[in-house]
Coordinates of C-alpha atoms in Angstrom, one line a residue:
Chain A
X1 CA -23.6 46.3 0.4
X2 CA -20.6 45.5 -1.6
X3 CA -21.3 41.9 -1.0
X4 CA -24.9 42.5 -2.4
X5 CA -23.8 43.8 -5.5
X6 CA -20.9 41.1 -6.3
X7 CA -24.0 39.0 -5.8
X8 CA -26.0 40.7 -8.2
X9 CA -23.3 41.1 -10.6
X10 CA -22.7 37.1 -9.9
X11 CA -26.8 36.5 -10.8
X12 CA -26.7 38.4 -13.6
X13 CA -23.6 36.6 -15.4
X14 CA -25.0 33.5 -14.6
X15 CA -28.5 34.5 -16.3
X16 CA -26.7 35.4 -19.7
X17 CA -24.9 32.4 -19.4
X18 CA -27.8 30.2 -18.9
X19 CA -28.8 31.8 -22.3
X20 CA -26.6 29.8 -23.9
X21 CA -27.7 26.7 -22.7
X22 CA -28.3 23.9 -25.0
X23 CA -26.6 25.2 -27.4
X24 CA -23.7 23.7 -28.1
X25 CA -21.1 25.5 -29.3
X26 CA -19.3 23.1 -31.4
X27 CA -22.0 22.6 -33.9
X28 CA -22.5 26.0 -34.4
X29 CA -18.8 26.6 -35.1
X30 CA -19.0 23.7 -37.4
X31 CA -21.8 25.5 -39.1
X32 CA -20.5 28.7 -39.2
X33 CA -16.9 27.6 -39.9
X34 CA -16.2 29.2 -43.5
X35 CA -17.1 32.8 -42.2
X36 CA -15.5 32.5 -39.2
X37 CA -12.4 31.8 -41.0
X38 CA -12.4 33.7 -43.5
X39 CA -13.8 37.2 -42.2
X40 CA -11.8 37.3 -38.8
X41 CA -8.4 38.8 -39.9
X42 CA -9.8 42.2 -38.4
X43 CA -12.0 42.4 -35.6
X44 CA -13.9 45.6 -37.5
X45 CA -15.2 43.2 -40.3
X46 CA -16.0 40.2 -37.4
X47 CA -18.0 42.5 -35.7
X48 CA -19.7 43.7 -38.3
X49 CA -20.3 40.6 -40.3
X50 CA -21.8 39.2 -36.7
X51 CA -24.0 42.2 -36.6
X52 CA -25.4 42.0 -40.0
X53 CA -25.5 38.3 -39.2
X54 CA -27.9 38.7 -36.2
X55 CA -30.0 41.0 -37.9
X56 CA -30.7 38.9 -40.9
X57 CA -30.6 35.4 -39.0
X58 CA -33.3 37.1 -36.6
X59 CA -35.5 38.4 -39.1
X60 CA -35.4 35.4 -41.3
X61 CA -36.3 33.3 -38.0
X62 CA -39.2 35.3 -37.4
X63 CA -40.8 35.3 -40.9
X64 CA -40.1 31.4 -41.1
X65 CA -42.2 30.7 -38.1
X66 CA -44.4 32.3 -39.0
X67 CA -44.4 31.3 -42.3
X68 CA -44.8 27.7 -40.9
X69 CA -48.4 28.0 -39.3
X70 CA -49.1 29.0 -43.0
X71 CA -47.5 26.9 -45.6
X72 CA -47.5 22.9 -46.0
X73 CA -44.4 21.2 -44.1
X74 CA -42.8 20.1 -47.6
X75 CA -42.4 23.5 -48.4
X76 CA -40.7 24.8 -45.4
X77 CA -37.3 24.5 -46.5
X78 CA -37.4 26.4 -49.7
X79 CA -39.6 29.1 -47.9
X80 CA -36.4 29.2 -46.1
X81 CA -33.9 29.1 -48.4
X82 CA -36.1 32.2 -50.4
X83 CA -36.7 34.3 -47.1
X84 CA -32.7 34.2 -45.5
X85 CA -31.0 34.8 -49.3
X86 CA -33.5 37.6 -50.2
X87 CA -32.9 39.3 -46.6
X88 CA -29.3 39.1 -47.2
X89 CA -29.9 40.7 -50.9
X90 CA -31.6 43.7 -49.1
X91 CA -28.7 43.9 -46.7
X92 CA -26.0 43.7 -49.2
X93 CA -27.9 46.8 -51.0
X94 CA -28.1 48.6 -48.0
X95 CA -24.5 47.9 -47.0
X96 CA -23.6 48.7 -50.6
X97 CA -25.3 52.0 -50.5
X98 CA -24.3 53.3 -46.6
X99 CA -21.2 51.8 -46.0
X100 CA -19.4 50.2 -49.3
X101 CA -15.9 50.0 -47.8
X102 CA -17.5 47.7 -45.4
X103 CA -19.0 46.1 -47.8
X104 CA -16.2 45.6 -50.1
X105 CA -14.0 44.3 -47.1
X106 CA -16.9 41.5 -46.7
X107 CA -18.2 41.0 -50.0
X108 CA -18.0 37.4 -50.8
X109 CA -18.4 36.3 -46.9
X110 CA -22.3 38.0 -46.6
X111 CA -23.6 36.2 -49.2
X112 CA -21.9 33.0 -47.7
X113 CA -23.8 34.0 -44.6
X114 CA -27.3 33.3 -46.3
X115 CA -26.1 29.9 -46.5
X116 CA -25.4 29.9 -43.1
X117 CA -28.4 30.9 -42.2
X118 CA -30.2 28.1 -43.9
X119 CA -28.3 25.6 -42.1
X120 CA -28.6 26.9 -38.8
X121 CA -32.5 26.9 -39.1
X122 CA -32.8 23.7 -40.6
X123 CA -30.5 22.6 -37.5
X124 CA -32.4 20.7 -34.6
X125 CA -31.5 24.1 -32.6
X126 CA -34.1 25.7 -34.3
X127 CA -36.1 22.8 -36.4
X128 CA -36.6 21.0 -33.9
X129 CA -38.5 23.5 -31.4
X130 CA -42.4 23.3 -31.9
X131 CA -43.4 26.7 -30.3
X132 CA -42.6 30.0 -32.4
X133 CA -41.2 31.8 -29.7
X134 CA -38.6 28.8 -28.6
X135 CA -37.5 28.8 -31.7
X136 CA -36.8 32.5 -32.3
X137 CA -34.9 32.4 -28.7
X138 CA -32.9 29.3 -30.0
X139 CA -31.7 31.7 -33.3
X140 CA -31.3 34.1 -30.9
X141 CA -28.6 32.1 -29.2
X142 CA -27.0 30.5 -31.8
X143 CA -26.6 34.0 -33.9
X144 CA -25.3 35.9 -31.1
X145 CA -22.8 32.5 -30.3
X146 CA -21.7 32.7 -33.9
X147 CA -20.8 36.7 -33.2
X148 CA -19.0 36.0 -29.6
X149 CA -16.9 33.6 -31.5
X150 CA -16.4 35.3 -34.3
X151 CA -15.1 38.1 -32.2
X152 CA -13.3 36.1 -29.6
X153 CA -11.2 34.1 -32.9
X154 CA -10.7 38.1 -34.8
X155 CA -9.1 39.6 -31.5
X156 CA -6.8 36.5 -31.1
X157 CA -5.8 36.4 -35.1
X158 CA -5.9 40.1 -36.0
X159 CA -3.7 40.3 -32.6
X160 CA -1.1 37.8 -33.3
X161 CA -1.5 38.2 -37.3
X162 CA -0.7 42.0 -37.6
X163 CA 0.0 43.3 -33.9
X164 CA -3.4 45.7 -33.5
X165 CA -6.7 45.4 -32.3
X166 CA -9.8 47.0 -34.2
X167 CA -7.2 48.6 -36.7
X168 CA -5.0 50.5 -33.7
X169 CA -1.5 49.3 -34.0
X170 CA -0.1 48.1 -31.0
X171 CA 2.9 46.4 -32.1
X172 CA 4.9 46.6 -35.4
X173 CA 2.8 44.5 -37.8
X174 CA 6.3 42.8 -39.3
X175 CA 7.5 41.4 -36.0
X176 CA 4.4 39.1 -36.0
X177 CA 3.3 35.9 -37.6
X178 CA 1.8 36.9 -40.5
X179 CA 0.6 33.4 -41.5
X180 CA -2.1 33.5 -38.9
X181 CA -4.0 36.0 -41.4
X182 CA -4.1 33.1 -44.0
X183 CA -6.9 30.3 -43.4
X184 CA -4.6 28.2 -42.2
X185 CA -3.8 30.9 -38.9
X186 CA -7.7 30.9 -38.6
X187 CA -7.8 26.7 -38.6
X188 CA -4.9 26.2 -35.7
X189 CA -6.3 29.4 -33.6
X190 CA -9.8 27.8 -33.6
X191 CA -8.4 24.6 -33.1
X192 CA -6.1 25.5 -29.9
X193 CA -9.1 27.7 -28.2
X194 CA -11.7 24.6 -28.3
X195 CA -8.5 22.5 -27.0
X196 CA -7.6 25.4 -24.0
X197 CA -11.7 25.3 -23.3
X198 CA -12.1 21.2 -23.2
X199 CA -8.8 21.0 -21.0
X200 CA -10.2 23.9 -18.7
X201 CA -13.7 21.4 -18.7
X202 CA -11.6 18.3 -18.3
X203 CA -9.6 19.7 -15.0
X204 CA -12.9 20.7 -13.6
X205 CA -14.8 17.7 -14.2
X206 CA -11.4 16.0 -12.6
X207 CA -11.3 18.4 -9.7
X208 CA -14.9 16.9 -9.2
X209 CA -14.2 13.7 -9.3
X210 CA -11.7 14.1 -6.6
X211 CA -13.9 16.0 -4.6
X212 CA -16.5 13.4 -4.9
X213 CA -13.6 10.7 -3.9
X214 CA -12.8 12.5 -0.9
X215 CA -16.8 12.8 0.5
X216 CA -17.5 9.3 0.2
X217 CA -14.1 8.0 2.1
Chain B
X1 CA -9.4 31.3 -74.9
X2 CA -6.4 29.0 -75.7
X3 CA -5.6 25.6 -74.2
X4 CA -2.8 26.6 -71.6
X5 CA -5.8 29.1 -70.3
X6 CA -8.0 26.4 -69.6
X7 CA -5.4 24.4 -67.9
X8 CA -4.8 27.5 -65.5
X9 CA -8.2 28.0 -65.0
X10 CA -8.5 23.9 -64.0
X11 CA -5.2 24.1 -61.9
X12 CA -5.7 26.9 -59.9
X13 CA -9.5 26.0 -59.4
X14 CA -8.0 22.7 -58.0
X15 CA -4.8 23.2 -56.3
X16 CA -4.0 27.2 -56.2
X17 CA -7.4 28.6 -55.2
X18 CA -8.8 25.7 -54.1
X19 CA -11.8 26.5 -52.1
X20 CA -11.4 24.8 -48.8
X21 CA -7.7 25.6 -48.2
X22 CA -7.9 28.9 -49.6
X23 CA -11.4 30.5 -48.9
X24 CA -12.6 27.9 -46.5
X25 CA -15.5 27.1 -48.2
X26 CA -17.5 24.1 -47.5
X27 CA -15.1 23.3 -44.3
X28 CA -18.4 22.4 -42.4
X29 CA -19.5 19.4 -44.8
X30 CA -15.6 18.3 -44.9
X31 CA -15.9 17.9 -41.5
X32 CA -19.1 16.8 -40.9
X33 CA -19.4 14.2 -44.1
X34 CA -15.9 12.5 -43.9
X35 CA -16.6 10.0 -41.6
X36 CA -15.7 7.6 -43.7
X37 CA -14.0 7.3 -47.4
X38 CA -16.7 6.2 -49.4
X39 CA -19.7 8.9 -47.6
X40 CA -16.8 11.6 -48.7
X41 CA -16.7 10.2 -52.1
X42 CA -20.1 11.0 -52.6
X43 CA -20.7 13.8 -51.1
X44 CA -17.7 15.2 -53.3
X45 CA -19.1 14.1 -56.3
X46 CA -22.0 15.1 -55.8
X47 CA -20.6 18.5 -55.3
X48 CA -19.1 18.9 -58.4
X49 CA -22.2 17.7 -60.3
X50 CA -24.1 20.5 -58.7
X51 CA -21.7 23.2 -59.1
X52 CA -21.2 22.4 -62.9
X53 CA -24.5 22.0 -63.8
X54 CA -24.9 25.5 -61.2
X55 CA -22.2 27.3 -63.4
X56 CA -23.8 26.8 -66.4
X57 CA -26.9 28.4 -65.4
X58 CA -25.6 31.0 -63.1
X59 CA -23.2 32.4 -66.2
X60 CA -26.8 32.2 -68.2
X61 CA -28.0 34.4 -64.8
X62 CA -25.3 36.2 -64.5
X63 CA -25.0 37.2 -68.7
X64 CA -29.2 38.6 -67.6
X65 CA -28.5 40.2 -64.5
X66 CA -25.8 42.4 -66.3
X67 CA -28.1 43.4 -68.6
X68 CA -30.2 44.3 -66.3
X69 CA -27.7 46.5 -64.4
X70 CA -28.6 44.1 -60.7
X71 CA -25.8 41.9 -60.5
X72 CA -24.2 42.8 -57.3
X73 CA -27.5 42.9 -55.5
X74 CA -30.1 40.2 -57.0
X75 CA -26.4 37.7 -57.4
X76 CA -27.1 35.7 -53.9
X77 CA -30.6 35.5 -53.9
X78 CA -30.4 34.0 -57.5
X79 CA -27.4 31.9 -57.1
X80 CA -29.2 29.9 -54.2
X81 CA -31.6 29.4 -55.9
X82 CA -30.5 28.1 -59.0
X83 CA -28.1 26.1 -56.0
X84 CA -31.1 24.5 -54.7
X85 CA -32.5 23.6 -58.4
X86 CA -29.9 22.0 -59.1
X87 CA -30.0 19.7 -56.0
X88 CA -33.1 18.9 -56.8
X89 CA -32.4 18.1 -60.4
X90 CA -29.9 16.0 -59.3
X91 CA -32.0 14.0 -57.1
X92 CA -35.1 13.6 -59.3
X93 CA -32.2 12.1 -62.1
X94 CA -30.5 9.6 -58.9
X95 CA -33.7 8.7 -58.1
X96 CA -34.9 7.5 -61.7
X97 CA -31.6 5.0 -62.0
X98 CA -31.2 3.9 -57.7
X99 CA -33.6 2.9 -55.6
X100 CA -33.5 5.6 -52.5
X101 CA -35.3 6.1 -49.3
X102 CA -37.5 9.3 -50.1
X103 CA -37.7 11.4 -47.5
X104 CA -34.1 10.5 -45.7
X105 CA -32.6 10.8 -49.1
X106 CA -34.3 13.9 -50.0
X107 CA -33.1 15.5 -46.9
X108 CA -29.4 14.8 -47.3
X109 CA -29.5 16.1 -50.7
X110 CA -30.9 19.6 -49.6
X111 CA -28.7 19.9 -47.0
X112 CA -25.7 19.3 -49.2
X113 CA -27.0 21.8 -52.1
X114 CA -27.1 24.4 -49.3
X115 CA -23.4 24.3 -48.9
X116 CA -21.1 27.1 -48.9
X117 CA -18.9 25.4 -51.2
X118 CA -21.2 25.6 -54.2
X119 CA -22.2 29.4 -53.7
X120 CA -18.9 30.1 -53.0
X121 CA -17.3 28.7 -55.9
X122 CA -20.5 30.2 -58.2
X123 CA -19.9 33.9 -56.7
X124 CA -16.0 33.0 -57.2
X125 CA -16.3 32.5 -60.8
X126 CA -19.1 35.4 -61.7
X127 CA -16.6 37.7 -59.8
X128 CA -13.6 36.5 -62.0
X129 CA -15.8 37.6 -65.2
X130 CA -14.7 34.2 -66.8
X131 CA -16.2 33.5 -70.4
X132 CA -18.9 30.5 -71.1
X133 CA -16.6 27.9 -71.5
X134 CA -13.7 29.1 -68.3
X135 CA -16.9 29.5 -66.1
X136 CA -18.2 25.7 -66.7
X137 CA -14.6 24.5 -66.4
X138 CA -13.9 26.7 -63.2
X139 CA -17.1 24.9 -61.5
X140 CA -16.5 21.3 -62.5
X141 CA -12.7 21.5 -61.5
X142 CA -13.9 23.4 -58.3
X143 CA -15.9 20.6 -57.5
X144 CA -12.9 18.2 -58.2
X145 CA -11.0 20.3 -56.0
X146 CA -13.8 19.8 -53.3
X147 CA -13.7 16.0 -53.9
X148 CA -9.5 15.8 -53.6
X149 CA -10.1 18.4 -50.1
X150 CA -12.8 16.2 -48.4
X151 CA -10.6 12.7 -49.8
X152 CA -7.7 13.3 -48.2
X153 CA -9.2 14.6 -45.2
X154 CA -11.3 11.0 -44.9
X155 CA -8.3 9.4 -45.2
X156 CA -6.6 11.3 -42.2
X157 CA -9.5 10.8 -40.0
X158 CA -8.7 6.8 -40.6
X159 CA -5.3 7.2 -39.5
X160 CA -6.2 9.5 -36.8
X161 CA -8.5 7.0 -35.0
X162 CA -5.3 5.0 -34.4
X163 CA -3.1 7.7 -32.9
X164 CA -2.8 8.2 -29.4
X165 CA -3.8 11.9 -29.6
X166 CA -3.8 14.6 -26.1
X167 CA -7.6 14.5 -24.7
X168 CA -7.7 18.2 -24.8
X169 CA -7.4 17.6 -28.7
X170 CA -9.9 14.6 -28.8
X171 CA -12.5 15.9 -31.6
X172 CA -13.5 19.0 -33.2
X173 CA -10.0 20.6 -32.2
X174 CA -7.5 17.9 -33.8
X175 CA -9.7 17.9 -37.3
X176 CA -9.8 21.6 -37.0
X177 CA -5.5 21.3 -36.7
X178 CA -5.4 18.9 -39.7
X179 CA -7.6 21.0 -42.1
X180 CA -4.9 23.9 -40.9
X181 CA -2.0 21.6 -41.4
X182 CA -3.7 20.8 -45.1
X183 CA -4.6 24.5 -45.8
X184 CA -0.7 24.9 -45.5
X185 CA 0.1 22.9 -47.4
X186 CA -1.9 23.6 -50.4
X187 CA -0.6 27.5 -49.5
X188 CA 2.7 25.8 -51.6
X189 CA 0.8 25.6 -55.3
X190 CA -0.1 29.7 -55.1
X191 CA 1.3 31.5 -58.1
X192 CA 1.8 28.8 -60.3
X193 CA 0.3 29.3 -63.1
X194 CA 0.5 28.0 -66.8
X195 CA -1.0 30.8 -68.8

């Protein structure tokens, strides 16, 4: 029984991570990179930029397609541009009007995130899918990538920055580095993670190897 | 304004608040378009044509949507806009004087207008509340600062392909080490200023 449900637990890790495949992480980082380095001193305002993010990306994704059956080709791109910044400009009200401190803490970073938005649907991710749906899963992923890592960098910075996680102190902010809260803490974090991930990718594809050496003698 | 104003304004717009190293703006086309000296080159000037010809008309936007009582929710929508005229502008005036390849051309030029740098450096300098002249200084030098930012990082990517650097770090994660090393170092020029 127990067995069964490791299994199951197993399957259904591996299903969400074969939702991110294809996408590759790198270029959506590269992307994404000024909000991800300047909104993840505190994992509160990662979250929620990667919230709003998702919500606006998604919505935007959906009216392009299906703006796309509609309009000519050489008008796609400003049918973008018009759709992502005017959903931002309703999110910023609503933010604005329900939760301003938020807001405020943001500010400059969710209109940044319109941009973003354009660039990740003009991206081959998205652009380059020809059915609708394909193309709304592909934002899908990439959004909800952007958020992981968004999350993943906040925890790391607003953790090593200022000694406390989602605001709750856990050690005394002035025994840590407080130079990881400026952009340049954000650049070396990201910078070491992707390092730590492709030496984790290089010893597996060497353990491989090895393997592979060891069958064929 | 006096003259020592403007030359804060210009200073801090290049060095002290530079967008890139302070606000990370526009990190994604410094990496992406600094393969090589002269590609950065243009992409940085082209920046900092579109942002001043951008700041002129967003502080005409901005001086309307005040009026109108708007400004903190119409400012994006507008300000990308008036991004993406401006790109456009740009390349109907490149392609009068050089001979380009339309659609390839076309494509690399709305790309680049739909750069964080641009907006942020517009929403940077309707937040700061600067006057006609400031604002139009504030974009060009922004720009500048842009060019200087993607520059020197062209020219570390040359003499990083000759270092014998740790695989882990091959790539994205050494560039993304450099622009840190960089951002620290323009962190030295904060609060200098000549006003």
């Amino acid at each position: 029984m127990k067995s069964k449900k490791k299994g199951s637990f197993l399957r259904t890790l591996s299903e969400v991570a074969s939702l991110f495949k294809g996408i590759s992480i790198p270029s959506v980082l590269i992307i994404g990179l000024c909000p991800i380095i300047g909104v993840t001193t505190t994992v509160i305002g990662a979250l929620g930029l990667g919230i709003v993010f998702l919500v606006v990306f998604m919505l935007s994704a959906i009216i392009v397609s299906a703006l796309k059956k509609v309009l000519p080709p050489k008008t796609k791109f400003i049918a973008s541009v018009i759709t992502v910044s005017g959903i931002t400009a309703v999110s910023e009200v609503l933010l604005a009007a329900f939760l301003p401190s938020f807001f405020d803490a943001i500010g400059i970073y969710l209109s940044i995130s319109a941009v973003i938005g354009v660039a990740m649907l003009e991206s081959e991710h998205i652009d380059g899918k020809e059915k609708s749906s394909e193309a709304q899963i592909a934002a899908l992923r990439c959004a909800i990538s952007f958020a992981v890592i968004m999350f993943v960098v906040a925890v790391l910075r607003e953790f090593l920055g200022n000694g406390s996680f989602c605001g709750l102190q856990i050690l005394p902010a002035e025994k840590m580095m407080q130079l990881i809260g400026k952009p340049f803490g954000g650049f070396m974090i990201l910078g070491f993670l992707l390092a730590a991930s492709q030496a984790m990718k290089n010893r597996k594809s060497n353990k491989k190897a090895v393997a592979k050496e060891a069958d064929s003698e | 304004m006096n003259f020592l104003n403007i030359v804060s304004v210009a200073f801090a717009a290049v060095f002290a608040e530079n967008i890139v190293f302070n606000y990370a703006f526009g990190t994604n086309s410094v990496i992406s378009d600094s393969d090589n000296e002269k590609k950065a080159l243009g992409t940085g000037a082209f920046m900092t044509v579109v942002t001043t010809i951008s700041s002129v008309l967003c502080f005409l936007a901005d001086l309307l949507l005040n009026k109108w009582n708007s400004i903190e929710f119409l400012r994006t929508f507008v300000f990308m806009i008036i991004t993406v005229a401006s790109g456009l502008l740009l390349y109907e005036l490149v392609k009068r004087f050089v001979k380009v390849r339309r659609r390839e051309e076309k494509r690399v030029f709305m790309r680049l207008a739909i750069n964080s740098a641009i907006l942020g450096a517009l929403v940077l300098t309707s937040a700061k509340g600067l006057g006609f002249f400031a604002a139009v200084v504030n974009g060009l030098f922004s720009g500048l600062g842009f060019t200087i930012a993607i520059m020197l990082f062209a020219a570390i990517r040359v003499k990083l392909r000759f270092c014998k650097i740790p695989k882990s770090f091959e790539g994205l994660p050494i560039l993304l080490v450099t622009i840190g090393l960089l951002a620290l170092v323009f962190m030295g020029f904060n609060g200098i200023s000549f006003a």
